[in-house]
mmCIF file of C-alpha atoms in Angstrom:
data_model
loop_
_atom_site.group_PDB
_atom_site.id
_atom_site.type_symbol
_atom_site.label_atom_id
_atom_site.label_comp_id
_atom_site.label_asym_id
_atom_site.label_seq_id
_atom_site.Cartn_x
_atom_site.Cartn_y
_atom_site.Cartn_z
ATOM 1 C CA ALA A 26 0.131 0.060 -0.167
ATOM 2 C CA LYS A 27 2.847 1.985 0.560
ATOM 3 C CA LEU A 28 4.654 1.795 -2.624
ATOM 4 C CA ARG A 29 1.544 2.379 -4.644
ATOM 5 C CA ALA A 30 1.102 5.589 -2.489
ATOM 6 C CA CYS A 31 4.519 6.690 -3.117
ATOM 7 C CA LEU A 32 4.555 5.664 -7.100
ATOM 8 C CA ARG A 33 1.063 7.371 -7.365
ATOM 9 C CA LEU A 34 2.385 10.843 -5.807
ATOM 10 C CA LEU A 35 5.437 10.803 -8.053
ATOM 11 C CA ARG A 36 3.496 9.923 -10.988
ATOM 12 C CA ALA A 37 1.272 13.058 -10.321
ATOM 13 C CA LYS A 38 4.229 15.347 -10.173
ATOM 14 C CA PHE A 39 6.295 13.812 -13.182
ATOM 15 C CA ARG A 40 5.818 12.753 -16.898
ATOM 16 C CA ARG A 41 7.675 9.563 -16.667
ATOM 17 C CA VAL A 42 8.948 7.831 -13.484
ATOM 18 C CA PHE A 43 11.094 4.852 -13.247
ATOM 19 C CA PHE A 44 11.456 2.533 -10.604
ATOM 20 C CA VAL A 45 13.894 -0.715 -10.126
ATOM 21 C CA PRO A 46 12.947 -2.847 -6.965
ATOM 22 C CA GLY A 47 16.156 -3.324 -4.560
ATOM 23 C CA ASN A 48 17.094 -6.295 -2.292
ATOM 24 C CA GLU A 49 14.955 -4.316 0.478
ATOM 25 C CA ASP A 50 11.874 -4.356 -1.510
ATOM 26 C CA LEU A 51 11.643 -8.289 -1.585
ATOM 27 C CA TRP A 52 12.063 -8.637 2.049
ATOM 28 C CA LEU A 53 9.276 -10.303 3.495
ATOM 29 C CA HIS A 54 7.379 -9.251 6.501
ATOM 30 C CA ASN A 55 4.428 -9.800 8.706
ATOM 31 C CA GLN A 56 2.001 -7.321 6.637
ATOM 32 C CA ASP A 57 2.837 -9.136 3.343
ATOM 33 C CA LYS A 58 1.520 -12.390 4.722
ATOM 34 C CA GLY A 59 -1.933 -10.512 4.288
ATOM 35 C CA GLN A 60 -1.346 -10.164 1.024
ATOM 36 C CA LYS A 61 -0.800 -13.747 0.220
ATOM 37 C CA VAL A 62 2.964 -13.087 -0.831
ATOM 38 C CA HIS A 63 4.330 -16.933 -0.949
ATOM 39 C CA ASP A 64 8.305 -15.676 -1.179
ATOM 40 C CA SER A 65 10.792 -12.863 -2.439
ATOM 41 C CA ILE A 66 9.992 -13.676 -6.293
ATOM 42 C CA ASP A 67 6.209 -13.444 -5.632
ATOM 43 C CA LYS A 68 6.832 -10.000 -3.927
ATOM 44 C CA LEU A 69 8.873 -9.141 -6.882
ATOM 45 C CA TRP A 70 6.165 -9.809 -9.559
ATOM 46 C CA LYS A 71 3.449 -8.224 -7.128
ATOM 47 C CA ILE A 72 6.050 -5.051 -7.215
ATOM 48 C CA LEU A 73 6.149 -5.119 -10.979
ATOM 49 C CA GLN A 74 2.370 -5.207 -11.459
ATOM 50 C CA ILE A 75 1.893 -2.407 -9.211
ATOM 51 C CA CYS A 76 4.121 -0.663 -11.268
ATOM 52 C CA GLU A 77 2.596 -1.673 -14.522
ATOM 53 C CA GLU A 78 -0.561 -0.698 -13.064
ATOM 54 C CA GLU A 79 0.555 2.837 -11.797
ATOM 55 C CA ASP A 80 2.406 3.617 -15.139
ATOM 56 C CA ILE A 81 5.541 3.450 -14.066
ATOM 57 C CA ASP A 82 8.352 2.320 -16.115
ATOM 58 C CA THR A 83 10.624 -0.517 -15.052
ATOM 59 C CA GLY A 84 12.375 -1.415 -18.413
ATOM 60 C CA PRO A 85 14.747 0.207 -20.722
ATOM 61 C CA ALA A 86 13.474 3.646 -22.400
ATOM 62 C CA THR A 87 14.338 6.315 -24.405
ATOM 63 C CA LEU A 88 13.747 9.674 -23.505
ATOM 64 C CA CYS A 89 14.906 11.999 -26.024
ATOM 65 C CA ASN A 90 17.847 11.881 -28.761
ATOM 66 C CA GLY A 91 20.813 10.329 -27.290
ATOM 67 C CA VAL A 92 19.595 10.210 -23.763
ATOM 68 C CA HIS A 93 18.414 6.499 -22.258
ATOM 69 C CA VAL A 94 17.308 5.043 -19.104
ATOM 70 C CA VAL A 95 18.545 1.613 -18.827
ATOM 71 C CA PRO A 96 17.282 0.039 -14.890
ATOM 72 C CA LEU A 97 19.364 -3.147 -14.366
ATOM 73 C CA PHE A 98 17.710 -6.194 -12.280
ATOM 74 C CA SER A 99 20.609 -7.595 -10.540
ATOM 75 C CA TRP A 100 21.326 -8.907 -6.814
ATOM 76 C CA TYR A 101 24.715 -8.322 -5.090
ATOM 77 C CA ASN A 102 26.694 -11.347 -4.158
ATOM 78 C CA ALA A 103 30.084 -11.272 -1.944
ATOM 79 C CA ASP A 104 31.363 -14.320 -4.002
ATOM 80 C CA SER A 105 31.845 -12.075 -7.119
ATOM 81 C CA ASP A 106 33.185 -9.374 -5.132
ATOM 82 C CA GLU A 107 36.907 -10.113 -4.872
ATOM 83 C CA MET A 108 37.708 -6.680 -2.974
ATOM 84 C CA ASP A 109 35.302 -7.468 -0.267
ATOM 85 C CA PRO A 110 37.374 -6.116 2.841
ATOM 86 C CA PHE A 111 34.502 -7.795 5.188
ATOM 87 C CA PRO A 112 34.054 -11.631 3.516
ATOM 88 C CA SER A 113 32.133 -13.780 5.737
ATOM 89 C CA ASP A 114 30.631 -16.923 5.581
ATOM 90 C CA THR A 115 28.661 -16.682 8.941
ATOM 91 C CA TYR A 116 26.798 -13.284 7.437
ATOM 92 C CA GLY A 117 23.430 -14.447 5.756
ATOM 93 C CA PHE A 118 23.303 -11.799 3.428
ATOM 94 C CA ASP A 119 19.315 -10.466 2.712
ATOM 95 C CA PRO A 120 17.928 -12.465 5.830
ATOM 96 C CA HIS A 121 14.547 -11.223 5.394
ATOM 97 C CA CYS A 122 14.367 -12.725 1.664
ATOM 98 C CA ARG A 123 12.713 -16.359 0.883
ATOM 99 C CA TRP A 124 13.260 -18.110 -2.016
ATOM 100 C CA PRO A 125 11.231 -20.649 -4.020
ATOM 101 C CA PHE A 126 14.281 -22.992 -4.187
ATOM 102 C CA GLN A 127 17.518 -23.632 -2.214
ATOM 103 C CA LYS A 128 19.537 -20.286 -2.909
ATOM 104 C CA ASP A 129 22.949 -22.064 -1.730
ATOM 105 C CA THR A 130 22.915 -25.198 -4.305
ATOM 106 C CA GLU A 131 20.165 -24.513 -7.109
ATOM 107 C CA VAL A 132 21.222 -20.887 -8.161
ATOM 108 C CA TRP A 133 25.005 -20.116 -8.359
#
């Protein structure tokens, strides 16, 4: 409800609004249970649906000649960060996300 209200407010003020969900947008909280959100991927699809309903851009677009906005859907993974000064096997990245798969064995 807060995301939709915020996007509506921005859309009322600007001709175009771009939004890219970040990792914290996919965290699951108690209020998500009432919205029947099953996991973080399901929440991502619901957020993208809200963006579509509110006329919010989530994909690449040309604004004018030579000016492009290219939103990237990506996820931080410390394994690919060779310069990470604080690598830790004990820190669970994004502990509030819930995945429909085993993230440690089925993705990377």
